[in-house]
Amino acid sequence: SIGIYKHLYGVAFGNDIFVTVGIDGKIYTSTNGTNWTAQTSGTTTRLRAVTYANNTFVVTGNGGTVLTSTDGTNWTLSESEVTSDIFSVTYANSLFVAVGGGGTIITSTDGSTWNKRDSGVSEGYYLYEVSYGNDQFVTVGDQGTILSSTDGETWTAQNSGTDISLK
């Protein structure tokens, strides 16, 4: 049972189960979306996002935390090469892309080994979401920041027409 934990930040479905993540390293799984079982993540760090692709769940969180699992039950801590909070993760074209604080962008082909990419964004800026569509990755963040990339490695600033933070 999820109980009193109300701060859950992400949910994904894969390998016939739902996985949701949240505060204090909480991970819950469900086969039906109704009954949930607590899993041991191995961390007490706030977990902020989860995705499933390439037969792997990838979870990101505060302090550069990245966890991987093939079954949603057994979790492995990965080295992300960053200490910034990681708010969002997606997968496309055989590449996981995650974004976060300080303009952080990291990429991985397997979810375990990560490479830091140059976002061109000031360290004071946050990137909050990343997605893929129409043959490109797009991330959004502070003060109207929009970046796009066709390969996940080289990023180009786009004009959003606003200085409002995009989340």
mmCIF file of C-alpha atoms in Angstrom:
data_model
loop_
_atom_site.group_PDB
_atom_site.id
_atom_site.type_symbol
_atom_site.label_atom_id
_atom_site.label_comp_id
_atom_site.label_asym_id
_atom_site.label_seq_id
_atom_site.Cartn_x
_atom_site.Cartn_y
_atom_site.Cartn_z
ATOM 1 C CA SER A 1 0.000 0.000 0.000
ATOM 2 C CA ILE A 2 1.241 3.489 -0.841
ATOM 3 C CA GLY A 3 -0.192 4.821 2.434
ATOM 4 C CA ILE A 4 0.492 8.416 3.436
ATOM 5 C CA TYR A 5 3.108 9.125 0.768
ATOM 6 C CA LYS A 6 1.496 11.750 -1.417
ATOM 7 C CA HIS A 7 4.595 13.010 -3.192
ATOM 8 C CA LEU A 8 4.927 10.715 -6.165
ATOM 9 C CA TYR A 9 6.580 12.317 -9.180
ATOM 10 C CA GLY A 10 6.543 9.860 -12.030
ATOM 11 C CA VAL A 11 4.956 6.680 -13.327
ATOM 12 C CA ALA A 12 5.852 4.337 -16.177
ATOM 13 C CA PHE A 13 4.587 1.019 -17.514
ATOM 14 C CA GLY A 14 6.772 -1.775 -18.855
ATOM 15 C CA ASN A 15 7.512 -5.460 -18.459
ATOM 16 C CA ASP A 16 3.835 -5.908 -17.442
ATOM 17 C CA ILE A 17 4.065 -3.632 -14.378
ATOM 18 C CA PHE A 18 3.566 -0.009 -13.388
ATOM 19 C CA VAL A 19 6.381 1.703 -11.471
ATOM 20 C CA THR A 20 5.922 4.975 -9.580
ATOM 21 C CA VAL A 21 8.591 6.947 -7.717
ATOM 22 C CA GLY A 22 8.706 9.696 -5.108
ATOM 23 C CA ILE A 23 10.115 11.206 -1.949
ATOM 24 C CA ASP A 24 12.589 9.417 0.314
ATOM 25 C CA GLY A 25 13.581 6.962 -2.428
ATOM 26 C CA LYS A 26 10.108 5.452 -2.545
ATOM 27 C CA ILE A 27 9.339 3.069 -5.403
ATOM 28 C CA TYR A 28 6.039 1.235 -5.756
ATOM 29 C CA THR A 29 4.985 -1.357 -8.325
ATOM 30 C CA SER A 30 1.610 -2.623 -9.466
ATOM 31 C CA THR A 31 0.425 -5.129 -12.031
ATOM 32 C CA ASN A 32 -3.074 -3.627 -12.199
ATOM 33 C CA GLY A 33 -2.748 0.054 -11.206
ATOM 34 C CA THR A 34 -4.875 -0.565 -8.100
ATOM 35 C CA ASN A 35 -2.800 -2.656 -5.697
ATOM 36 C CA TRP A 36 0.712 -1.319 -5.040
ATOM 37 C CA THR A 37 3.769 -2.923 -3.448
ATOM 38 C CA ALA A 38 6.691 -0.992 -1.920
ATOM 39 C CA GLN A 39 10.093 -1.856 -3.351
ATOM 40 C CA THR A 40 13.560 -1.215 -1.938
ATOM 41 C CA SER A 41 15.394 1.392 -4.003
ATOM 42 C CA GLY A 42 18.590 1.487 -1.966
ATOM 43 C CA THR A 43 18.406 5.267 -1.571
ATOM 44 C CA THR A 44 16.509 7.846 0.482
ATOM 45 C CA THR A 45 16.970 10.516 -2.196
ATOM 46 C CA ARG A 46 13.886 12.111 -3.761
ATOM 47 C CA LEU A 47 13.152 10.275 -6.987
ATOM 48 C CA ARG A 48 11.597 12.503 -9.637
ATOM 49 C CA ALA A 49 11.068 10.611 -12.896
ATOM 50 C CA VAL A 50 10.811 7.127 -14.362
ATOM 51 C CA THR A 51 10.691 5.761 -17.887
ATOM 52 C CA TYR A 52 10.697 2.293 -19.413
ATOM 53 C CA ALA A 53 12.487 1.457 -22.639
ATOM 54 C CA ASN A 54 14.897 -1.076 -24.043
ATOM 55 C CA ASN A 55 13.737 -3.609 -21.398
ATOM 56 C CA THR A 56 14.909 -1.287 -18.609
ATOM 57 C CA PHE A 57 13.279 1.028 -16.090
ATOM 58 C CA VAL A 58 15.366 4.164 -15.534
ATOM 59 C CA VAL A 59 14.640 6.350 -12.496
ATOM 60 C CA THR A 60 16.222 9.779 -11.933
ATOM 61 C CA GLY A 61 16.267 11.981 -8.857
ATOM 62 C CA ASN A 62 17.987 14.507 -6.669
ATOM 63 C CA GLY A 63 21.761 14.730 -6.475
ATOM 64 C CA GLY A 64 22.257 13.088 -9.866
ATOM 65 C CA THR A 65 20.683 9.827 -8.706
ATOM 66 C CA VAL A 66 20.007 7.284 -11.447
ATOM 67 C CA LEU A 67 18.610 3.807 -10.756
ATOM 68 C CA THR A 68 17.952 0.987 -13.220
ATOM 69 C CA SER A 69 15.902 -2.193 -13.082
ATOM 70 C CA THR A 70 14.702 -4.771 -15.582
ATOM 71 C CA ASP A 71 11.880 -6.039 -13.354
ATOM 72 C CA GLY A 72 10.873 -3.036 -11.175
ATOM 73 C CA THR A 73 11.851 -4.966 -8.045
ATOM 74 C CA ASN A 74 15.648 -5.146 -8.049
ATOM 75 C CA TRP A 75 17.321 -1.742 -8.434
ATOM 76 C CA THR A 76 20.918 -0.790 -9.257
ATOM 77 C CA LEU A 77 22.476 2.618 -8.635
ATOM 78 C CA SER A 78 24.238 4.014 -11.717
ATOM 79 C CA GLU A 79 26.927 6.687 -11.960
ATOM 80 C CA SER A 80 25.422 9.745 -13.652
ATOM 81 C CA GLU A 81 28.562 11.947 -13.649
ATOM 82 C CA VAL A 82 26.524 14.858 -12.178
ATOM 83 C CA THR A 83 25.352 16.039 -8.756
ATOM 84 C CA SER A 84 22.418 18.154 -9.972
ATOM 85 C CA ASP A 85 18.818 17.139 -9.407
ATOM 86 C CA ILE A 86 17.534 15.239 -12.446
ATOM 87 C CA PHE A 87 13.866 16.062 -13.104
ATOM 88 C CA SER A 88 12.961 14.213 -16.298
ATOM 89 C CA VAL A 89 14.081 11.264 -18.418
ATOM 90 C CA THR A 90 12.979 9.950 -21.820
ATOM 91 C CA TYR A 91 14.114 7.427 -24.409
ATOM 92 C CA ALA A 92 14.264 7.455 -28.209
ATOM 93 C CA ASN A 93 16.616 6.377 -30.990
ATOM 94 C CA SER A 94 18.462 3.959 -28.681
ATOM 95 C CA LEU A 95 19.277 6.770 -26.230
ATOM 96 C CA PHE A 96 18.108 7.727 -22.740
ATOM 97 C CA VAL A 97 18.200 11.508 -22.213
ATOM 98 C CA ALA A 98 17.777 13.094 -18.767
ATOM 99 C CA VAL A 99 17.685 16.777 -17.776
ATOM 100 C CA GLY A 100 17.860 18.763 -14.574
ATOM 101 C CA GLY A 101 19.329 21.517 -12.449
ATOM 102 C CA GLY A 102 22.175 23.699 -13.611
ATOM 103 C CA GLY A 103 21.230 23.122 -17.247
ATOM 104 C CA THR A 104 22.220 19.473 -16.862
ATOM 105 C CA ILE A 105 21.759 17.070 -19.770
ATOM 106 C CA ILE A 106 23.035 13.493 -19.530
ATOM 107 C CA THR A 107 22.673 10.652 -22.016
ATOM 108 C CA SER A 108 23.036 6.878 -21.924
ATOM 109 C CA THR A 109 22.588 4.009 -24.357
ATOM 110 C CA ASP A 110 21.932 1.463 -21.578
ATOM 111 C CA GLY A 111 20.694 3.476 -18.549
ATOM 112 C CA SER A 112 23.789 2.516 -16.547
ATOM 113 C CA THR A 113 26.661 4.494 -18.077
ATOM 114 C CA TRP A 114 25.958 8.209 -18.522
ATOM 115 C CA ASN A 115 27.684 11.040 -20.382
ATOM 116 C CA LYS A 116 27.292 14.719 -19.574
ATOM 117 C CA ARG A 117 26.351 16.923 -22.544
ATOM 118 C CA ASP A 118 26.805 20.659 -23.016
ATOM 119 C CA SER A 119 23.408 22.332 -22.910
ATOM 120 C CA GLY A 120 24.788 25.828 -23.366
ATOM 121 C CA VAL A 121 22.509 26.881 -20.501
ATOM 122 C CA SER A 122 23.794 28.856 -17.514
ATOM 123 C CA GLU A 123 24.399 26.846 -14.329
ATOM 124 C CA GLY A 124 21.708 28.934 -12.620
ATOM 125 C CA TYR A 125 19.006 27.563 -14.953
ATOM 126 C CA TYR A 126 16.964 24.429 -14.553
ATOM 127 C CA LEU A 127 15.718 22.120 -17.289
ATOM 128 C CA TYR A 128 12.470 20.531 -16.113
ATOM 129 C CA GLU A 129 11.138 18.257 -18.858
ATOM 130 C CA VAL A 130 12.467 16.374 -21.855
ATOM 131 C CA SER A 131 10.536 14.600 -24.589
ATOM 132 C CA TYR A 132 11.034 13.188 -28.072
ATOM 133 C CA GLY A 133 8.938 13.616 -31.197
ATOM 134 C CA ASN A 134 9.151 14.604 -34.841
ATOM 135 C CA ASP A 135 12.761 13.336 -35.022
ATOM 136 C CA GLN A 136 14.072 15.498 -32.171
ATOM 137 C CA PHE A 137 14.532 15.733 -28.432
ATOM 138 C CA VAL A 138 13.133 18.895 -26.827
ATOM 139 C CA THR A 139 13.721 20.160 -23.290
ATOM 140 C CA VAL A 140 12.185 23.144 -21.503
ATOM 141 C CA GLY A 141 13.188 25.107 -18.423
ATOM 142 C CA ASP A 142 13.714 28.385 -16.614
ATOM 143 C CA GLN A 143 12.973 31.759 -18.197
ATOM 144 C CA GLY A 144 11.435 30.341 -21.361
ATOM 145 C CA THR A 145 14.370 28.066 -22.159
ATOM 146 C CA ILE A 146 13.720 25.628 -25.005
ATOM 147 C CA LEU A 147 16.496 23.456 -26.415
ATOM 148 C CA SER A 148 16.276 20.931 -29.223
ATOM 149 C CA SER A 149 18.540 18.160 -30.480
ATOM 150 C CA THR A 150 18.307 15.563 -33.216
ATOM 151 C CA ASP A 151 20.909 13.281 -31.601
ATOM 152 C CA GLY A 152 20.673 14.042 -27.842
ATOM 153 C CA GLU A 153 24.278 15.212 -27.820
ATOM 154 C CA THR A 154 24.295 18.620 -29.544
ATOM 155 C CA TRP A 155 21.664 21.082 -28.310
ATOM 156 C CA THR A 156 20.404 24.291 -29.912
ATOM 157 C CA ALA A 157 18.525 27.084 -28.124
ATOM 158 C CA GLN A 158 15.133 27.943 -29.612
ATOM 159 C CA ASN A 159 13.178 31.169 -29.222
ATOM 160 C CA SER A 160 10.179 30.536 -26.990
ATOM 161 C CA GLY A 161 8.962 34.116 -27.098
ATOM 162 C CA THR A 162 8.597 34.217 -23.305
ATOM 163 C CA ASP A 163 10.719 34.570 -20.193
ATOM 164 C CA ILE A 164 8.275 32.550 -18.100
ATOM 165 C CA SER A 165 9.644 29.252 -16.785
ATOM 166 C CA LEU A 166 8.341 26.256 -18.722
ATOM 167 C CA LYS A 167 7.652 23.145 -16.673
#
